[in-house]
Coordinates of C-alpha atoms in Angstrom, one line a residue:
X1 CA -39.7 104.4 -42.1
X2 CA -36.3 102.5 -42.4
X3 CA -38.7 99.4 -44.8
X4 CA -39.8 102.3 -47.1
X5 CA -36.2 103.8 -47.1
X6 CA -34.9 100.9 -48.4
X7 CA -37.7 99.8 -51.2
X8 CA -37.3 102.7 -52.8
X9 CA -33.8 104.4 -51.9
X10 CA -31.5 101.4 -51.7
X11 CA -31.0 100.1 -55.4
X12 CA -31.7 103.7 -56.8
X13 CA -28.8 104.6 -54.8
X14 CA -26.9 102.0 -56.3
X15 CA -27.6 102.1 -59.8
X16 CA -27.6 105.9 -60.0
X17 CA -24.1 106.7 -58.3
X18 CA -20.9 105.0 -60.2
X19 CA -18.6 104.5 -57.3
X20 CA -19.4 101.8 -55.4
X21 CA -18.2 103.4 -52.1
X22 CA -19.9 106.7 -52.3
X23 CA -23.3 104.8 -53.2
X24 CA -22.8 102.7 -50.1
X25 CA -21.9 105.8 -47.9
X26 CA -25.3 107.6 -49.5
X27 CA -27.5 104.8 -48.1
X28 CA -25.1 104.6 -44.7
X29 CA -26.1 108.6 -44.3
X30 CA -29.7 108.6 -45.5
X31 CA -30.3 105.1 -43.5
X32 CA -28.6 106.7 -40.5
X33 CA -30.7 109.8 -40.6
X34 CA -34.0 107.9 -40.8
X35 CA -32.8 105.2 -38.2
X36 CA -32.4 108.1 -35.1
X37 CA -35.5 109.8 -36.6
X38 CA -37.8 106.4 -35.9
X39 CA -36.0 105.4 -32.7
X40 CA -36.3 109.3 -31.6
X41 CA -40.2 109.1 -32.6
X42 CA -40.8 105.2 -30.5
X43 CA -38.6 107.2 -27.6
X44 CA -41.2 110.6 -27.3
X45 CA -44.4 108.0 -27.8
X46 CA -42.5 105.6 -25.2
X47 CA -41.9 107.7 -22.6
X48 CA -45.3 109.8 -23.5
X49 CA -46.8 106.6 -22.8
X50 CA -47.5 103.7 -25.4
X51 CA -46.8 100.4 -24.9
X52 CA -46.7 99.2 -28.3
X53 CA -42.7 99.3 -28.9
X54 CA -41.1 98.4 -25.9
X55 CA -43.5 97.5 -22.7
X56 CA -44.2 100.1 -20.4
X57 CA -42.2 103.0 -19.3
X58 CA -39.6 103.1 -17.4
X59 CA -39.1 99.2 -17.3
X60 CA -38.3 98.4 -21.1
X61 CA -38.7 94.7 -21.7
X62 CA -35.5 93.4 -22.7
X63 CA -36.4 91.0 -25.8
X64 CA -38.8 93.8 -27.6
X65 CA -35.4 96.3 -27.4
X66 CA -33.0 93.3 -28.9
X67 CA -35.7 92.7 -31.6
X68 CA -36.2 96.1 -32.5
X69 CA -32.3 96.3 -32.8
X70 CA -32.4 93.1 -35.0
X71 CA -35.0 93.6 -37.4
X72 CA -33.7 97.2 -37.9
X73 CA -30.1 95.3 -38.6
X74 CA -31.5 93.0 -41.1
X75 CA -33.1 95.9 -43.1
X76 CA -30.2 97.5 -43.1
X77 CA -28.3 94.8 -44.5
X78 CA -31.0 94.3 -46.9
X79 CA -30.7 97.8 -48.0
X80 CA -27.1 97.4 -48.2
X81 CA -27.5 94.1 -50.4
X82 CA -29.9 96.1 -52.7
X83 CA -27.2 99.3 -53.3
X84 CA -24.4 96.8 -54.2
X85 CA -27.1 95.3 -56.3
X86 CA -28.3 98.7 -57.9
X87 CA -24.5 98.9 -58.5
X88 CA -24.1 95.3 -60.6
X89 CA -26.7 95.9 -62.6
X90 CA -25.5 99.5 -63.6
X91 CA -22.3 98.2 -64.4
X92 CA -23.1 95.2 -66.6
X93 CA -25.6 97.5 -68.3
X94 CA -22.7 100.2 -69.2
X95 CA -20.3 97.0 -70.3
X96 CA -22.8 95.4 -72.3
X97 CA -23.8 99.0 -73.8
X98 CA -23.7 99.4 -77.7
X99 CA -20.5 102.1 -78.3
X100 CA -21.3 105.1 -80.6
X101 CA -18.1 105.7 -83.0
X102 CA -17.9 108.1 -85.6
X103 CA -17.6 106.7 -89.0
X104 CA -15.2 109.1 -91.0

């Protein structure tokens, strides 16, 4: 959920929203949201169960839970990359934008 977040949120966010901050606070809040929504749904199937995201229950196994962490960091700061992105290439489109003045 967090990959598709951030292919189609991320540099929307970014080129969309002016200030810089408030585009990066967006993705924090809509990344965050989606984030504790996954882990939440690997938690219920976990503890319901499944094996596939951290070994069996109760005994997590230790490098699974520090991968998950990781490659849930990285596409954050991915996503992250891609606002600030979204952001340049608003901005140089506005600069580089043809002015309209009135020619009374």
């Amino acid at each position: 959920m967090e990959l598709i977040v951030m292919i189609f949120a991320a540099f929307p966010i970014g080129f969309f929203i002016r200030n810089r901050t408030a585009a990066s606070v967006t993705y924090i809040a809509v990344h965050g949201f989606v984030f504790t929504f996954q882990t939440l749904m690997l938690v219920i199937e976990w503890v319901g169960g499944s094996k596939d995201a951290f070994g069996p229950y109760p005994k997590a196994d230790k490098p699974e839970v520090w991968s998950y962490g990781v490659v849930n960091l990285v596409i954050f700061a991915v996503g992250i990359g891609l606002v600030l992105l979204g952001h340049r290439v608003a901005a140089r489109r506005h600069r580089t934008g043809v002015a309209v003045h009135d020619a009374r």
